[in-house]
């Protein structure tokens, strides 16, 4: 395995790395430690060497692409259930897989109940679901979770790996791409695939001023993270034929160097990327009193108030309620923007809403190029009237 390097000057041939290898991939030969084809890049040898004589070498990885095929979707679990971003990743993978004749596989890593969750994926057209279930995987520990997913990647050799751009996914993806010495494109908004099996990964760049098309031409696997609520959710299939495969997990593989000293369950609140109705306050909203005016409209509609980045920077809102490249991507049924100019950093993260209503006094505002309904008027006249109309209809 070219990725593992041994420093002969430091190595004492103590054999601890061989004892710790869960796959029996290491042996002592005339020139020192040798690595066989059974290596799964789990990193147990690196962690167990008392002399620090083993390391992963950081270098470009050029591979025979014909030996890598299919899609692998990392399925995140949240509070004992599947995170909904997984179904969006499966849907996008299936669209691309049809173009090049690939299969769509999934991998789950977790504690008790993981195998049961794996069965929930089969109706969505996946071919194989690989399950790594062990008490040591309870809760997210980045190091041992990366070991398990790396084991799956090394065994199945997927051409592309898709991971949700959640807090967990953003921690896991770079660990894996570094381990396999290949590229990672973060926060993709569009994915496509070429006949050569190179995945076209599109994401905003240079502050959102351009949409960059990124491809990984010479190495595999290709890693991409995708934000929640950006892609279409996978549809169920008739007569699913997929299967669940339970993978071997050793105690060493599930042993983490991270220790959880205490934990507290925070009551889950509906976030703006899960909301069906949003009212957005932009820079045209000038004071706390005016923000309260927009909030009343959001509450009357049964939705939430969100903000643009300048409003958050000026202290009117928090990042959890910010829409944009540095905030959240949303896809509600209805979004009403109040005094929002419509910079691409904002519109790229809300343009897929079913209905976009824009209120702005400037007839040349960029937001009108994205909106379905454009109201060129003073928002201080329009918003109170809209609120009153909604409230009156509820009373009727």
Short mmCIF file of C-alpha atoms in Angstrom, two decimals:
data_model
loop_
_atom_site.label_atom_id
_atom_site.label_comp_id
_atom_site.label_asym_id
_atom_site.label_seq_id
_atom_site.Cartn_x
_atom_site.Cartn_y
_atom_site.Cartn_z
CA UNK A 1 0.00 0.00 0.00
CA UNK A 2 1.80 3.09 -1.27
CA UNK A 3 -0.02 5.44 1.11
CA UNK A 4 1.63 3.96 4.22
CA UNK A 5 5.26 4.81 4.85
CA UNK A 6 7.57 3.24 7.43
CA UNK A 7 10.62 4.98 8.84
CA UNK A 8 13.20 2.19 9.12
CA UNK A 9 15.40 4.31 11.38
CA UNK A 10 12.61 4.64 13.96
CA UNK A 11 11.05 1.19 13.61
CA UNK A 12 12.15 -1.34 16.26
CA UNK A 13 10.19 -4.23 14.71
CA UNK A 14 8.26 -4.58 17.97
CA UNK A 15 5.29 -6.01 16.07
CA UNK A 16 2.63 -3.92 17.83
CA UNK A 17 1.33 -2.59 14.52
CA UNK A 18 0.92 -6.18 13.27
CA UNK A 19 -0.97 -7.20 16.41
CA UNK A 20 -3.31 -4.21 16.17
CA UNK A 21 -4.11 -4.55 12.46
CA UNK A 22 -7.71 -5.86 12.35
CA UNK A 23 -7.28 -7.13 8.77
CA UNK A 24 -3.99 -9.01 9.02
CA UNK A 25 -2.49 -6.77 6.35
CA UNK A 26 0.97 -6.26 7.93
CA UNK A 27 3.93 -8.61 8.10
CA UNK A 28 7.63 -8.50 8.90
CA UNK A 29 9.86 -9.20 5.93
CA UNK A 30 13.57 -8.87 5.20
CA UNK A 31 13.30 -5.13 4.50
CA UNK A 32 11.03 -4.42 7.47
CA UNK A 33 7.26 -3.99 7.74
CA UNK A 34 5.34 -4.86 4.56
CA UNK A 35 1.72 -3.94 3.76
CA UNK A 36 -0.52 -6.38 1.90
CA UNK A 37 -3.62 -5.89 -0.24
CA UNK A 38 -5.89 -6.51 2.78
CA UNK A 39 -5.04 -3.02 4.13
CA UNK A 40 -8.19 -0.92 4.65
CA UNK A 41 -6.47 2.35 5.57
CA UNK A 42 -8.04 2.19 9.04
CA UNK A 43 -5.02 3.82 10.68
CA UNK A 44 -4.74 1.38 13.58
CA UNK A 45 -1.06 0.77 12.82
CA UNK A 46 -0.34 4.49 12.82
CA UNK A 47 -2.05 4.97 16.18
CA UNK A 48 -0.48 1.92 17.84
CA UNK A 49 3.18 2.50 16.86
CA UNK A 50 5.02 3.63 20.04
CA UNK A 51 7.92 5.05 18.01
CA UNK A 52 5.87 7.09 15.53
CA UNK A 53 7.53 5.17 12.70
CA UNK A 54 4.39 4.80 10.54
CA UNK A 55 2.63 7.60 8.71
CA UNK A 56 0.24 8.30 5.87
CA UNK A 57 2.16 9.98 3.07
CA UNK A 58 0.51 13.13 1.72
CA UNK A 59 0.81 13.05 -2.05
CA UNK A 60 -1.30 13.19 -5.17
CA UNK A 61 -3.11 9.94 -5.91
CA UNK A 62 -3.27 8.88 -9.57
CA UNK A 63 -5.24 5.68 -10.02
CA UNK A 64 -6.69 3.41 -12.68
CA UNK A 65 -10.22 4.80 -12.78
CA UNK A 66 -11.58 1.59 -14.34
CA UNK A 67 -11.03 -0.16 -11.00
CA UNK A 68 -13.31 2.29 -9.17
CA UNK A 69 -17.05 2.27 -9.86
CA UNK A 70 -20.50 3.04 -8.40
CA UNK A 71 -21.66 5.63 -5.90
CA UNK A 72 -21.34 5.38 -2.13
CA UNK A 73 -23.61 7.57 0.02
CA UNK A 74 -22.71 8.13 3.65
CA UNK A 75 -25.97 7.98 5.58
CA UNK A 76 -25.90 10.11 8.70
CA UNK A 77 -28.04 9.18 11.69
CA UNK A 78 -29.53 11.78 13.99
CA UNK A 79 -31.18 10.88 17.30
CA UNK A 80 -31.65 7.29 16.26
CA UNK A 81 -33.13 8.03 12.83
CA UNK A 82 -31.81 8.75 9.34
CA UNK A 83 -30.97 12.37 8.61
CA UNK A 84 -33.20 13.50 5.70
CA UNK A 85 -30.22 14.79 3.70
CA UNK A 86 -29.38 11.13 2.99
CA UNK A 87 -32.51 10.69 0.86
CA UNK A 88 -31.55 13.75 -1.21
CA UNK A 89 -28.06 12.33 -1.77
CA UNK A 90 -29.54 9.00 -2.83
CA UNK A 91 -31.86 10.76 -5.26
CA UNK A 92 -29.01 12.69 -6.86
CA UNK A 93 -26.77 9.61 -6.99
CA UNK A 94 -29.49 7.63 -8.76
CA UNK A 95 -29.85 10.34 -11.43
CA UNK A 96 -26.13 10.26 -12.17
CA UNK A 97 -25.85 6.47 -11.86
CA UNK A 98 -28.34 5.96 -14.70
CA UNK A 99 -26.09 7.94 -17.06
CA UNK A 100 -23.03 5.71 -16.58
CA UNK A 101 -24.53 2.37 -15.52
CA UNK A 102 -23.43 2.58 -11.90
CA UNK A 103 -25.01 1.20 -8.76
CA UNK A 104 -25.90 3.29 -5.71
CA UNK A 105 -24.69 1.91 -2.39
CA UNK A 106 -24.87 3.33 1.14
CA UNK A 107 -22.86 3.01 4.33
CA UNK A 108 -24.12 3.51 7.89
CA UNK A 109 -21.95 3.65 11.00
CA UNK A 110 -23.52 3.69 14.45
CA UNK A 111 -24.65 1.93 17.59
CA UNK A 112 -27.70 -0.18 18.31
CA UNK A 113 -30.49 0.24 15.77
CA UNK A 114 -28.22 1.03 12.82
CA UNK A 115 -29.09 -2.20 10.98
CA UNK A 116 -32.81 -1.45 11.36
CA UNK A 117 -32.30 2.02 9.90
CA UNK A 118 -30.45 0.47 6.97
CA UNK A 119 -33.60 -1.40 5.94
CA UNK A 120 -35.44 1.92 5.59
CA UNK A 121 -33.17 2.82 2.65
CA UNK A 122 -34.01 -0.17 0.45
CA UNK A 123 -37.37 1.20 -0.82
CA UNK A 124 -35.48 4.18 -2.31
CA UNK A 125 -33.67 2.13 -4.94
CA UNK A 126 -30.27 1.58 -3.35
CA UNK A 127 -28.42 -1.60 -4.27
CA UNK A 128 -26.40 -2.44 -1.17
CA UNK A 129 -26.34 -0.92 2.30
CA UNK A 130 -23.17 -1.60 4.30
CA UNK A 131 -23.70 -1.52 8.07
CA UNK A 132 -21.04 -0.98 10.73
CA UNK A 133 -22.86 -1.48 14.03
CA UNK A 134 -21.02 -1.47 17.35
CA UNK A 135 -21.61 0.12 20.78
CA UNK A 136 -18.35 2.03 20.32
CA UNK A 137 -19.91 3.95 17.43
CA UNK A 138 -22.69 5.34 19.62
CA UNK A 139 -22.65 9.09 19.12
CA UNK A 140 -20.34 10.62 16.57
CA UNK A 141 -16.62 10.13 17.13
CA UNK A 142 -14.83 11.39 14.06
CA UNK A 143 -11.76 9.16 14.29
CA UNK A 144 -13.37 5.72 14.53
CA UNK A 145 -16.25 6.71 12.23
CA UNK A 146 -13.66 7.67 9.59
CA UNK A 147 -11.95 4.32 10.13
CA UNK A 148 -15.19 2.44 9.44
CA UNK A 149 -16.13 4.43 6.34
CA UNK A 150 -12.55 4.17 5.04
CA UNK A 151 -12.78 0.40 5.47
CA UNK A 152 -15.93 0.37 3.32
CA UNK A 153 -14.35 2.59 0.66
CA UNK A 154 -11.19 0.48 0.48
CA UNK A 155 -13.25 -2.72 0.17
CA UNK A 156 -15.80 -1.51 -2.41
CA UNK A 157 -13.75 1.08 -4.36
CA UNK A 158 -16.56 3.55 -5.20
CA UNK A 159 -15.96 6.11 -7.93
CA UNK A 160 -17.75 8.83 -5.98
CA UNK A 161 -18.65 9.33 -2.31
CA UNK A 162 -21.46 11.72 -1.36
CA UNK A 163 -21.75 13.14 2.18
CA UNK A 164 -24.24 15.62 3.61
CA UNK A 165 -22.78 19.05 4.39
CA UNK A 166 -23.96 18.88 8.00
CA UNK A 167 -21.78 19.62 11.01
CA UNK A 168 -20.98 15.92 11.17
CA UNK A 169 -20.39 15.55 7.44
CA UNK A 170 -18.07 18.54 7.32
CA UNK A 171 -15.95 16.86 9.97
CA UNK A 172 -15.92 13.44 8.32
CA UNK A 173 -15.42 14.28 4.62
CA UNK A 174 -11.99 16.01 4.84
CA UNK A 175 -10.65 13.19 7.00
CA UNK A 176 -11.60 10.66 4.34
CA UNK A 177 -10.38 12.65 1.34
CA UNK A 178 -7.04 13.24 3.08
CA UNK A 179 -6.70 9.56 3.87
CA UNK A 180 -7.30 8.56 0.25
CA UNK A 181 -5.20 11.45 -1.13
CA UNK A 182 -7.93 12.70 -3.42
CA UNK A 183 -10.08 15.78 -3.90
CA UNK A 184 -13.11 17.04 -2.00
CA UNK A 185 -15.59 19.67 -3.17
CA UNK A 186 -17.59 21.16 -0.30
CA UNK A 187 -21.12 22.60 -0.32
CA UNK A 188 -22.04 21.59 -3.86
CA UNK A 189 -25.29 22.98 -5.22
CA UNK A 190 -25.39 20.92 -8.44
CA UNK A 191 -23.90 17.57 -9.42
CA UNK A 192 -23.58 15.88 -12.80
CA UNK A 193 -21.44 13.16 -14.33
CA UNK A 194 -19.56 12.84 -17.61
CA UNK A 195 -19.31 9.66 -19.72
CA UNK A 196 -15.74 9.34 -18.41
CA UNK A 197 -17.31 8.94 -14.89
CA UNK A 198 -15.73 12.24 -13.78
CA UNK A 199 -18.27 13.94 -11.56
CA UNK A 200 -18.96 17.61 -12.32
CA UNK A 201 -19.28 19.36 -8.98
CA UNK A 202 -20.75 22.86 -9.10
CA UNK A 203 -20.61 25.30 -6.22
CA UNK A 204 -20.47 29.09 -5.72
CA UNK A 205 -16.95 30.52 -5.60
CA UNK A 206 -15.24 33.89 -5.12
CA UNK A 207 -17.88 35.08 -2.68
CA UNK A 208 -20.66 33.69 -4.83
CA UNK A 209 -19.78 35.82 -7.87
CA UNK A 210 -19.26 32.77 -10.09
CA UNK A 211 -20.46 29.15 -10.14
CA UNK A 212 -17.34 27.01 -10.32
CA UNK A 213 -17.36 23.63 -12.08
CA UNK A 214 -14.90 21.32 -10.34
CA UNK A 215 -13.80 17.87 -11.55
CA UNK A 216 -11.37 15.33 -10.13
CA UNK A 217 -9.77 13.87 -13.25
CA UNK A 218 -6.95 11.61 -12.11
CA UNK A 219 -7.78 10.28 -8.66
CA UNK A 220 -10.50 8.25 -7.00
CA UNK A 221 -12.73 8.28 -5.11
CA UNK A 222 -14.31 11.67 -5.77
CA UNK A 223 -15.67 13.26 -2.58
CA UNK A 224 -18.43 15.85 -2.46
CA UNK A 225 -20.53 17.31 0.34
CA UNK A 226 -24.00 18.64 -0.43
CA UNK A 227 -26.15 20.97 1.66
CA UNK A 228 -29.50 19.84 2.99
CA UNK A 229 -32.58 20.97 1.00
CA UNK A 230 -30.60 21.62 -2.19
CA UNK A 231 -31.34 18.39 -4.10
CA UNK A 232 -34.62 16.58 -4.77
CA UNK A 233 -35.50 13.78 -2.40
CA UNK A 234 -35.27 10.25 -3.82
CA UNK A 235 -38.55 8.67 -4.86
CA UNK A 236 -39.58 5.20 -3.75
CA UNK A 237 -39.30 2.37 -6.25
CA UNK A 238 -41.58 -0.56 -6.88
CA UNK A 239 -40.22 -4.00 -5.98
CA UNK A 240 -36.90 -2.92 -4.42
CA UNK A 241 -34.11 -5.48 -4.78
CA UNK A 242 -31.39 -4.04 -2.55
CA UNK A 243 -29.73 -5.83 0.34
CA UNK A 244 -28.18 -5.05 3.72
CA UNK A 245 -24.66 -6.29 4.43
CA UNK A 246 -23.36 -6.31 8.00
CA UNK A 247 -19.64 -5.60 8.03
CA UNK A 248 -17.18 -6.93 10.56
CA UNK A 249 -16.30 -4.45 13.30
CA UNK A 250 -13.47 -5.20 15.69
CA UNK A 251 -13.17 -3.60 19.11
CA UNK A 252 -10.02 -1.83 17.94
CA UNK A 253 -11.81 -0.31 14.95
CA UNK A 254 -14.57 1.06 17.19
CA UNK A 255 -12.19 2.30 19.88
CA UNK A 256 -11.92 6.09 19.82
CA UNK A 257 -9.41 8.43 21.36
CA UNK A 258 -12.31 10.82 21.97
CA UNK A 259 -13.93 10.53 25.39
CA UNK A 260 -17.40 11.92 26.02
CA UNK A 261 -17.37 13.33 29.56
CA UNK A 262 -20.98 14.49 29.55
CA UNK A 263 -23.80 15.07 27.12
CA UNK A 264 -27.11 16.88 27.12
CA UNK A 265 -30.01 16.49 24.73
CA UNK A 266 -31.05 19.88 23.37
CA UNK A 267 -34.67 20.16 22.39
CA UNK A 268 -34.80 20.14 18.62
CA UNK A 269 -36.32 23.24 17.07
CA UNK A 270 -37.48 23.65 13.52
CA UNK A 271 -34.72 25.37 11.57
CA UNK A 272 -35.24 27.70 8.62
CA UNK A 273 -34.00 25.05 6.16
CA UNK A 274 -36.89 22.84 7.30
CA UNK A 275 -39.47 25.64 7.22
CA UNK A 276 -42.22 25.86 4.58
CA UNK A 277 -42.84 29.61 4.92
CA UNK A 278 -40.17 32.28 5.40
CA UNK A 279 -40.15 36.07 5.58
CA UNK A 280 -36.68 37.57 5.03
CA UNK A 281 -35.55 40.92 6.37
CA UNK A 282 -32.90 42.57 4.21
CA UNK A 283 -30.84 45.73 4.46
CA UNK A 284 -33.91 47.82 3.59
CA UNK A 285 -35.26 46.98 7.05
CA UNK A 286 -33.57 49.63 9.16
CA UNK A 287 -34.42 49.16 12.85
CA UNK A 288 -35.55 46.70 15.53
CA UNK A 289 -39.05 48.12 15.23
CA UNK A 290 -39.02 47.36 11.51
CA UNK A 291 -37.69 43.84 12.15
CA UNK A 292 -40.62 43.31 14.52
CA UNK A 293 -42.95 44.38 11.69
CA UNK A 294 -41.53 41.64 9.44
CA UNK A 295 -41.68 39.12 12.28
CA UNK A 296 -45.40 39.77 12.72
CA UNK A 297 -45.95 38.91 9.05
CA UNK A 298 -43.97 35.68 9.43
CA UNK A 299 -45.95 34.69 12.53
CA UNK A 300 -49.26 35.52 10.85
CA UNK A 301 -48.31 33.19 7.99
CA UNK A 302 -47.21 30.46 10.40
CA UNK A 303 -43.57 30.64 9.36
CA UNK A 304 -40.25 32.05 10.56
CA UNK A 305 -38.29 35.25 10.10
CA UNK A 306 -34.90 34.94 8.38
CA UNK A 307 -32.15 37.44 7.58
CA UNK A 308 -29.53 38.31 5.00
CA UNK A 309 -25.87 38.42 5.99
CA UNK A 310 -25.68 42.24 6.44
CA UNK A 311 -28.61 42.08 8.86
CA UNK A 312 -26.87 39.41 10.92
CA UNK A 313 -23.62 41.38 10.92
CA UNK A 314 -25.54 44.42 12.17
CA UNK A 315 -26.94 42.44 15.09
CA UNK A 316 -30.55 42.08 13.96
CA UNK A 317 -30.43 38.28 13.66
CA UNK A 318 -28.26 35.22 14.27
CA UNK A 319 -26.51 32.87 11.88
CA UNK A 320 -29.01 30.08 12.53
CA UNK A 321 -31.57 32.30 10.77
CA UNK A 322 -29.27 33.58 8.03
CA UNK A 323 -29.81 32.63 4.38
CA UNK A 324 -26.75 32.62 2.14
CA UNK A 325 -23.41 31.00 1.45
CA UNK A 326 -22.22 31.64 5.00
CA UNK A 327 -25.64 30.75 6.41
CA UNK A 328 -28.22 28.20 5.31
CA UNK A 329 -29.74 26.99 2.09
CA UNK A 330 -33.55 26.96 2.09
CA UNK A 331 -36.25 25.55 -0.13
CA UNK A 332 -39.63 26.63 1.33
CA UNK A 333 -43.00 26.61 -0.38
CA UNK A 334 -43.23 30.39 0.12
CA UNK A 335 -40.58 33.01 0.77
CA UNK A 336 -41.25 36.75 1.03
CA UNK A 337 -38.22 39.03 0.91
CA UNK A 338 -38.46 42.52 2.42
CA UNK A 339 -35.86 45.06 1.36
CA UNK A 340 -33.48 42.40 0.02
CA UNK A 341 -31.25 43.52 -2.86
CA UNK A 342 -30.71 40.02 -4.25
CA UNK A 343 -26.95 39.43 -4.31
CA UNK A 344 -25.98 36.04 -5.73
CA UNK A 345 -24.64 34.96 -2.33
CA UNK A 346 -28.24 35.15 -1.11
CA UNK A 347 -30.24 34.10 -4.17
CA UNK A 348 -28.14 30.98 -4.85
CA UNK A 349 -29.33 29.64 -1.50
CA UNK A 350 -33.08 30.30 -1.91
CA UNK A 351 -33.75 30.28 -5.66
CA UNK A 352 -35.40 26.84 -5.58
CA UNK A 353 -38.29 27.96 -3.37
CA UNK A 354 -41.69 27.11 -4.89
CA UNK A 355 -42.95 30.70 -4.68
CA UNK A 356 -40.76 33.79 -4.24
CA UNK A 357 -42.38 37.17 -3.49
CA UNK A 358 -40.04 40.18 -3.44
CA UNK A 359 -40.85 43.59 -1.96
CA UNK A 360 -38.44 46.38 -2.85
CA UNK A 361 -38.82 50.06 -3.73
CA UNK A 362 -36.01 49.85 -6.32
CA UNK A 363 -37.42 48.60 -9.65
CA UNK A 364 -33.87 47.61 -10.71
CA UNK A 365 -33.21 45.41 -7.66
CA UNK A 366 -31.48 42.12 -8.53
CA UNK A 367 -33.99 40.14 -6.46
CA UNK A 368 -36.66 40.78 -9.08
CA UNK A 369 -34.72 38.58 -11.53
CA UNK A 370 -35.26 35.64 -9.18
CA UNK A 371 -38.74 36.37 -7.78
CA UNK A 372 -41.96 34.95 -9.18
CA UNK A 373 -43.98 37.95 -7.91
CA UNK A 374 -42.43 41.43 -7.74
CA UNK A 375 -43.88 44.24 -5.62
CA UNK A 376 -42.22 47.59 -6.38
CA UNK A 377 -43.36 49.62 -3.41
CA UNK A 378 -42.43 50.86 0.06
CA UNK A 379 -42.18 47.79 2.30
CA UNK A 380 -43.42 49.93 5.23
CA UNK A 381 -46.70 50.25 3.38
CA UNK A 382 -46.90 46.72 1.97
CA UNK A 383 -45.86 44.53 4.93
CA UNK A 384 -48.45 45.87 7.46
CA UNK A 385 -51.19 45.52 4.85
CA UNK A 386 -50.17 41.94 4.04
CA UNK A 387 -50.12 41.11 7.75
CA UNK A 388 -53.59 42.57 8.22
CA UNK A 389 -54.96 40.64 5.23
CA UNK A 390 -53.59 37.35 6.55
CA UNK A 391 -54.91 37.97 10.07
CA UNK A 392 -58.35 38.96 8.79
CA UNK A 393 -58.56 35.83 6.68
CA UNK A 394 -57.73 33.69 9.71
CA UNK A 395 -60.48 35.39 11.73
CA UNK A 396 -62.98 34.76 8.93
#
